[in-house]
Amino acid sequence: MTRQVATQEDAAAQTGSAYISTHLYFGTGRHGGQPPIPEEEFLQFVAEVITPRFPSGLTLEEARGQWRDKEGDINRERSYELTVLYPVTEARKRDIDIEYIRRAYCLRYGLESVGRADVKARADF
């Protein structure tokens, strides 16, 4: 029985193709006493900047986040986690798109950064 379970787990680990799962973390708090970025404005950014670069699909989740800014203050804010999956073979091209998105968000809203995490994944659609 143990041998059969291990074989099934091995087969499950090989399902799908090699992908990268990139997670971007968008804060909505702004500096200088400005109000947080409203949901409608954030969704407009998604429609104008992100969707054209990832038209095949993406996942967006609302979250609560905290981070330490360059002045050492801890900021707690409503945030969004964006997940995009793409084949490993597209990594170089997608990296350009992802970095464009990060810079555009920071420039548009005067923010310090958009967090990024890349994870190797296997995916099948």
Short mmCIF file of N, CA and C in Angstrom, two decimals:
data_model
loop_
_atom_site.label_atom_id
_atom_site.label_comp_id
_atom_site.label_asym_id
_atom_site.label_seq_id
_atom_site.Cartn_x
_atom_site.Cartn_y
_atom_site.Cartn_z
N MET A 1 0.83 -1.19 0.00
CA MET A 1 0.00 0.00 0.00
C MET A 1 0.87 1.25 0.00
N THR A 2 1.92 1.25 0.78
CA THR A 2 2.80 2.42 0.84
C THR A 2 3.41 2.70 -0.52
N ARG A 3 3.80 1.67 -1.24
CA ARG A 3 4.40 1.83 -2.57
C ARG A 3 3.39 2.47 -3.53
N GLN A 4 2.14 2.06 -3.47
CA GLN A 4 1.10 2.59 -4.35
C GLN A 4 0.85 4.08 -4.05
N VAL A 5 0.82 4.46 -2.78
CA VAL A 5 0.60 5.86 -2.40
C VAL A 5 1.73 6.72 -2.93
N ALA A 6 2.97 6.28 -2.77
CA ALA A 6 4.11 7.05 -3.25
C ALA A 6 4.04 7.22 -4.76
N THR A 7 3.64 6.20 -5.48
CA THR A 7 3.54 6.28 -6.94
C THR A 7 2.47 7.29 -7.34
N GLN A 8 1.34 7.29 -6.66
CA GLN A 8 0.28 8.26 -6.96
C GLN A 8 0.75 9.68 -6.68
N GLU A 9 1.49 9.89 -5.58
CA GLU A 9 2.01 11.22 -5.27
C GLU A 9 3.02 11.67 -6.32
N ASP A 10 3.88 10.74 -6.78
CA ASP A 10 4.84 11.07 -7.82
C ASP A 10 4.12 11.48 -9.11
N ALA A 11 3.07 10.75 -9.47
CA ALA A 11 2.32 11.07 -10.68
C ALA A 11 1.64 12.43 -10.55
N ALA A 12 1.09 12.73 -9.39
CA ALA A 12 0.43 14.02 -9.17
C ALA A 12 1.43 15.17 -9.27
N ALA A 13 2.66 14.95 -8.81
CA ALA A 13 3.68 16.00 -8.87
C ALA A 13 4.08 16.31 -10.31
N GLN A 14 3.83 15.41 -11.24
CA GLN A 14 4.21 15.61 -12.64
C GLN A 14 3.06 16.10 -13.51
N THR A 15 1.89 16.31 -12.93
CA THR A 15 0.75 16.78 -13.70
C THR A 15 0.99 18.20 -14.17
N GLY A 16 0.64 18.47 -15.39
CA GLY A 16 0.77 19.82 -15.92
C GLY A 16 2.15 20.10 -16.47
N SER A 17 2.35 21.35 -16.81
CA SER A 17 3.60 21.83 -17.39
C SER A 17 4.30 22.77 -16.43
N ALA A 18 5.57 23.03 -16.72
CA ALA A 18 6.36 23.92 -15.87
C ALA A 18 5.91 25.37 -16.07
N TYR A 19 5.51 25.98 -14.98
CA TYR A 19 5.04 27.37 -14.96
C TYR A 19 5.77 28.13 -13.86
N ILE A 20 5.62 29.45 -13.91
CA ILE A 20 6.03 30.31 -12.81
C ILE A 20 4.76 30.99 -12.32
N SER A 21 4.61 31.04 -11.02
CA SER A 21 3.51 31.75 -10.38
C SER A 21 4.10 33.00 -9.74
N THR A 22 3.74 34.15 -10.30
CA THR A 22 4.23 35.41 -9.76
C THR A 22 3.12 36.05 -8.95
N HIS A 23 3.49 36.47 -7.74
CA HIS A 23 2.56 37.13 -6.83
C HIS A 23 3.05 38.56 -6.63
N LEU A 24 2.16 39.53 -6.88
CA LEU A 24 2.47 40.93 -6.65
C LEU A 24 1.58 41.44 -5.52
N TYR A 25 2.17 42.26 -4.66
CA TYR A 25 1.47 42.77 -3.48
C TYR A 25 1.36 44.28 -3.59
N PHE A 26 0.13 44.75 -3.79
CA PHE A 26 -0.15 46.16 -3.99
C PHE A 26 -0.76 46.76 -2.73
N GLY A 27 -0.06 47.68 -2.11
CA GLY A 27 -0.63 48.41 -0.98
C GLY A 27 -1.48 49.55 -1.50
N THR A 28 -2.40 50.01 -0.67
CA THR A 28 -3.26 51.12 -1.09
C THR A 28 -3.07 52.38 -0.25
N GLY A 29 -2.22 52.30 0.79
CA GLY A 29 -1.96 53.48 1.61
C GLY A 29 -1.00 54.42 0.90
N ARG A 30 -1.23 55.73 1.07
CA ARG A 30 -0.35 56.72 0.43
C ARG A 30 0.31 57.57 1.49
N HIS A 31 1.33 58.27 1.08
CA HIS A 31 2.09 59.12 1.99
C HIS A 31 1.50 60.53 2.08
N GLY A 32 1.98 61.28 3.05
CA GLY A 32 1.63 62.69 3.16
C GLY A 32 0.18 62.97 3.49
N GLY A 33 -0.47 62.05 4.17
CA GLY A 33 -1.85 62.29 4.57
C GLY A 33 -2.88 62.12 3.45
N GLN A 34 -2.44 61.65 2.29
CA GLN A 34 -3.39 61.41 1.21
C GLN A 34 -4.26 60.21 1.55
N PRO A 35 -5.52 60.22 1.09
CA PRO A 35 -6.39 59.08 1.38
C PRO A 35 -5.91 57.83 0.65
N PRO A 36 -6.27 56.66 1.15
CA PRO A 36 -5.90 55.40 0.48
C PRO A 36 -6.46 55.36 -0.94
N ILE A 37 -5.84 54.56 -1.77
CA ILE A 37 -6.30 54.37 -3.15
C ILE A 37 -7.64 53.64 -3.09
N PRO A 38 -8.70 54.24 -3.64
CA PRO A 38 -10.01 53.58 -3.61
C PRO A 38 -10.05 52.34 -4.51
N GLU A 39 -10.94 51.42 -4.18
CA GLU A 39 -11.08 50.19 -4.94
C GLU A 39 -11.33 50.45 -6.42
N GLU A 40 -12.20 51.41 -6.73
CA GLU A 40 -12.52 51.71 -8.12
C GLU A 40 -11.27 52.14 -8.89
N GLU A 41 -10.43 52.93 -8.25
CA GLU A 41 -9.20 53.41 -8.89
C GLU A 41 -8.22 52.25 -9.10
N PHE A 42 -8.13 51.37 -8.11
CA PHE A 42 -7.25 50.22 -8.24
C PHE A 42 -7.73 49.32 -9.38
N LEU A 43 -9.03 49.06 -9.45
CA LEU A 43 -9.57 48.21 -10.51
C LEU A 43 -9.40 48.84 -11.89
N GLN A 44 -9.40 50.16 -11.94
CA GLN A 44 -9.12 50.85 -13.20
C GLN A 44 -7.65 50.61 -13.61
N PHE A 45 -6.74 50.63 -12.63
CA PHE A 45 -5.33 50.32 -12.90
C PHE A 45 -5.20 48.89 -13.44
N VAL A 46 -5.92 47.96 -12.82
CA VAL A 46 -5.91 46.56 -13.29
C VAL A 46 -6.36 46.50 -14.75
N ALA A 47 -7.46 47.18 -15.06
CA ALA A 47 -8.02 47.14 -16.42
C ALA A 47 -7.08 47.78 -17.45
N GLU A 48 -6.47 48.90 -17.08
CA GLU A 48 -5.64 49.66 -18.02
C GLU A 48 -4.22 49.13 -18.16
N VAL A 49 -3.64 48.63 -17.07
CA VAL A 49 -2.21 48.30 -17.07
C VAL A 49 -1.95 46.80 -16.99
N ILE A 50 -2.68 46.09 -16.14
CA ILE A 50 -2.37 44.68 -15.91
C ILE A 50 -3.04 43.77 -16.94
N THR A 51 -4.34 43.92 -17.13
CA THR A 51 -5.07 43.03 -18.03
C THR A 51 -4.50 43.01 -19.45
N PRO A 52 -4.11 44.15 -20.03
CA PRO A 52 -3.52 44.08 -21.38
C PRO A 52 -2.23 43.24 -21.44
N ARG A 53 -1.52 43.12 -20.34
CA ARG A 53 -0.28 42.35 -20.32
C ARG A 53 -0.52 40.88 -19.97
N PHE A 54 -1.65 40.58 -19.32
CA PHE A 54 -1.99 39.21 -18.96
C PHE A 54 -3.46 38.93 -19.32
N PRO A 55 -3.79 39.03 -20.62
CA PRO A 55 -5.19 38.86 -21.02
C PRO A 55 -5.72 37.43 -20.87
N SER A 56 -4.83 36.45 -20.76
CA SER A 56 -5.28 35.06 -20.62
C SER A 56 -5.85 34.76 -19.25
N GLY A 57 -5.54 35.59 -18.27
CA GLY A 57 -6.12 35.40 -16.95
C GLY A 57 -5.21 35.81 -15.82
N LEU A 58 -5.82 36.07 -14.69
CA LEU A 58 -5.11 36.45 -13.48
C LEU A 58 -6.06 36.24 -12.30
N THR A 59 -5.50 36.25 -11.12
CA THR A 59 -6.31 36.15 -9.90
C THR A 59 -5.98 37.34 -9.03
N LEU A 60 -7.00 37.95 -8.49
CA LEU A 60 -6.84 39.13 -7.64
C LEU A 60 -7.58 38.87 -6.34
N GLU A 61 -6.87 39.04 -5.23
CA GLU A 61 -7.48 38.85 -3.92
C GLU A 61 -7.27 40.09 -3.06
N GLU A 62 -8.31 40.49 -2.36
CA GLU A 62 -8.19 41.60 -1.42
C GLU A 62 -7.59 41.06 -0.12
N ALA A 63 -6.74 41.85 0.50
CA ALA A 63 -6.04 41.39 1.70
C ALA A 63 -5.81 42.55 2.66
N ARG A 64 -5.23 42.23 3.79
CA ARG A 64 -4.73 43.22 4.76
C ARG A 64 -3.24 42.97 4.87
N GLY A 65 -2.45 44.02 4.74
CA GLY A 65 -1.01 43.84 4.78
C GLY A 65 -0.35 44.83 5.70
N GLN A 66 0.91 44.54 6.00
CA GLN A 66 1.71 45.51 6.74
C GLN A 66 3.15 45.39 6.27
N TRP A 67 3.87 46.49 6.34
CA TRP A 67 5.25 46.53 5.91
C TRP A 67 5.94 47.72 6.57
N ARG A 68 7.25 47.67 6.60
CA ARG A 68 8.05 48.75 7.19
C ARG A 68 8.57 49.63 6.06
N ASP A 69 8.27 50.93 6.13
CA ASP A 69 8.70 51.84 5.06
C ASP A 69 10.15 52.28 5.26
N LYS A 70 10.65 53.09 4.34
CA LYS A 70 12.06 53.50 4.37
C LYS A 70 12.41 54.36 5.59
N GLU A 71 11.40 54.91 6.25
CA GLU A 71 11.63 55.69 7.47
C GLU A 71 11.53 54.84 8.72
N GLY A 72 11.24 53.55 8.55
CA GLY A 72 11.17 52.63 9.68
C GLY A 72 9.80 52.49 10.31
N ASP A 73 8.81 53.17 9.76
CA ASP A 73 7.45 53.08 10.29
C ASP A 73 6.75 51.84 9.76
N ILE A 74 5.95 51.20 10.62
CA ILE A 74 5.15 50.06 10.19
C ILE A 74 3.81 50.59 9.69
N ASN A 75 3.48 50.22 8.49
CA ASN A 75 2.23 50.64 7.85
C ASN A 75 1.30 49.45 7.71
N ARG A 76 0.07 49.62 8.11
CA ARG A 76 -0.96 48.60 7.94
C ARG A 76 -1.99 49.16 6.98
N GLU A 77 -2.38 48.34 5.99
CA GLU A 77 -3.25 48.86 4.96
C GLU A 77 -4.02 47.77 4.24
N ARG A 78 -5.10 48.19 3.61
CA ARG A 78 -5.81 47.31 2.70
C ARG A 78 -4.89 47.10 1.51
N SER A 79 -4.83 45.89 1.01
CA SER A 79 -3.94 45.61 -0.10
C SER A 79 -4.57 44.58 -1.02
N TYR A 80 -3.88 44.33 -2.12
CA TYR A 80 -4.34 43.34 -3.09
C TYR A 80 -3.17 42.44 -3.43
N GLU A 81 -3.47 41.14 -3.58
CA GLU A 81 -2.47 40.20 -4.07
C GLU A 81 -2.91 39.75 -5.46
N LEU A 82 -2.03 39.97 -6.42
CA LEU A 82 -2.27 39.56 -7.79
C LEU A 82 -1.42 38.34 -8.06
N THR A 83 -2.03 37.31 -8.66
CA THR A 83 -1.29 36.12 -9.05
C THR A 83 -1.46 35.93 -10.55
N VAL A 84 -0.33 35.75 -11.22
CA VAL A 84 -0.33 35.42 -12.65
C VAL A 84 0.53 34.18 -12.85
N LEU A 85 0.05 33.28 -13.68
CA LEU A 85 0.78 32.06 -14.04
C LEU A 85 1.18 32.15 -15.50
N TYR A 86 2.41 31.74 -15.79
CA TYR A 86 2.86 31.75 -17.17
C TYR A 86 3.91 30.66 -17.34
N PRO A 87 4.01 30.10 -18.56
CA PRO A 87 5.00 29.05 -18.80
C PRO A 87 6.42 29.54 -18.54
N VAL A 88 7.24 28.66 -18.05
CA VAL A 88 8.65 28.98 -17.77
C VAL A 88 9.31 29.54 -19.03
N THR A 89 8.91 29.04 -20.19
CA THR A 89 9.51 29.50 -21.44
C THR A 89 9.22 30.97 -21.74
N GLU A 90 8.23 31.56 -21.06
CA GLU A 90 7.89 32.98 -21.26
C GLU A 90 8.46 33.87 -20.16
N ALA A 91 9.29 33.32 -19.30
CA ALA A 91 9.76 34.06 -18.12
C ALA A 91 10.42 35.39 -18.47
N ARG A 92 11.29 35.42 -19.45
CA ARG A 92 12.01 36.66 -19.79
C ARG A 92 11.04 37.75 -20.25
N LYS A 93 10.12 37.40 -21.14
CA LYS A 93 9.13 38.37 -21.63
C LYS A 93 8.22 38.83 -20.50
N ARG A 94 7.76 37.90 -19.69
CA ARG A 94 6.84 38.24 -18.60
C ARG A 94 7.52 39.09 -17.53
N ASP A 95 8.81 38.89 -17.33
CA ASP A 95 9.54 39.70 -16.36
C ASP A 95 9.47 41.18 -16.75
N ILE A 96 9.58 41.47 -18.03
CA ILE A 96 9.48 42.85 -18.51
C ILE A 96 8.10 43.42 -18.20
N ASP A 97 7.05 42.63 -18.46
CA ASP A 97 5.68 43.06 -18.17
C ASP A 97 5.47 43.30 -16.68
N ILE A 98 5.96 42.39 -15.87
CA ILE A 98 5.77 42.49 -14.42
C ILE A 98 6.49 43.71 -13.85
N GLU A 99 7.70 43.93 -14.29
CA GLU A 99 8.44 45.10 -13.79
C GLU A 99 7.80 46.39 -14.27
N TYR A 100 7.23 46.39 -15.46
CA TYR A 100 6.50 47.56 -15.93
C TYR A 100 5.32 47.86 -15.01
N ILE A 101 4.56 46.83 -14.67
CA ILE A 101 3.40 46.98 -13.79
C ILE A 101 3.84 47.55 -12.44
N ARG A 102 4.90 47.00 -11.87
CA ARG A 102 5.38 47.47 -10.56
C ARG A 102 5.77 48.96 -10.61
N ARG A 103 6.54 49.33 -11.63
CA ARG A 103 6.98 50.73 -11.75
C ARG A 103 5.79 51.66 -11.98
N ALA A 104 4.87 51.24 -12.86
CA ALA A 104 3.71 52.07 -13.18
C ALA A 104 2.87 52.36 -11.94
N TYR A 105 2.67 51.35 -11.10
CA TYR A 105 1.88 51.53 -9.89
C TYR A 105 2.56 52.51 -8.94
N CYS A 106 3.85 52.32 -8.74
CA CYS A 106 4.60 53.21 -7.84
C CYS A 106 4.59 54.64 -8.35
N LEU A 107 4.79 54.83 -9.65
CA LEU A 107 4.80 56.18 -10.22
C LEU A 107 3.42 56.83 -10.16
N ARG A 108 2.39 56.06 -10.48
CA ARG A 108 1.03 56.62 -10.50
C ARG A 108 0.59 57.09 -9.12
N TYR A 109 0.97 56.34 -8.08
CA TYR A 109 0.47 56.64 -6.74
C TYR A 109 1.54 57.14 -5.77
N GLY A 110 2.75 57.35 -6.24
CA GLY A 110 3.82 57.87 -5.39
C GLY A 110 4.19 56.92 -4.26
N LEU A 111 4.24 55.63 -4.56
CA LEU A 111 4.55 54.62 -3.54
C LEU A 111 5.99 54.14 -3.65
N GLU A 112 6.48 53.52 -2.59
CA GLU A 112 7.86 53.04 -2.56
C GLU A 112 8.06 51.75 -3.33
N SER A 113 7.11 50.83 -3.24
CA SER A 113 7.33 49.54 -3.89
C SER A 113 6.04 48.75 -4.04
N VAL A 114 6.13 47.74 -4.89
CA VAL A 114 5.13 46.68 -5.02
C VAL A 114 5.91 45.40 -4.78
N GLY A 115 5.50 44.62 -3.79
CA GLY A 115 6.20 43.38 -3.48
C GLY A 115 6.03 42.36 -4.59
N ARG A 116 7.05 41.52 -4.74
CA ARG A 116 7.01 40.47 -5.77
C ARG A 116 7.58 39.19 -5.22
N ALA A 117 6.91 38.06 -5.52
CA ALA A 117 7.42 36.73 -5.18
C ALA A 117 7.16 35.83 -6.38
N ASP A 118 8.18 35.10 -6.80
CA ASP A 118 8.07 34.14 -7.91
C ASP A 118 8.26 32.73 -7.36
N VAL A 119 7.38 31.83 -7.79
CA VAL A 119 7.41 30.46 -7.30
C VAL A 119 7.33 29.51 -8.50
N LYS A 120 8.18 28.50 -8.53
CA LYS A 120 8.06 27.48 -9.57
C LYS A 120 6.80 26.68 -9.31
N ALA A 121 6.09 26.37 -10.38
CA ALA A 121 4.82 25.66 -10.24
C ALA A 121 4.63 24.71 -11.42
N ARG A 122 3.68 23.80 -11.26
CA ARG A 122 3.22 22.97 -12.37
C ARG A 122 1.74 23.30 -12.52
N ALA A 123 1.31 23.55 -13.74
CA ALA A 123 -0.07 23.96 -13.95
C ALA A 123 -0.64 23.28 -15.18
N ASP A 124 -1.95 23.09 -15.14
CA ASP A 124 -2.66 22.49 -16.25
C ASP A 124 -4.02 23.17 -16.33
N PHE A 125 -4.43 23.56 -17.50
CA PHE A 125 -5.71 24.26 -17.66
C PHE A 125 -6.58 23.53 -18.65
#
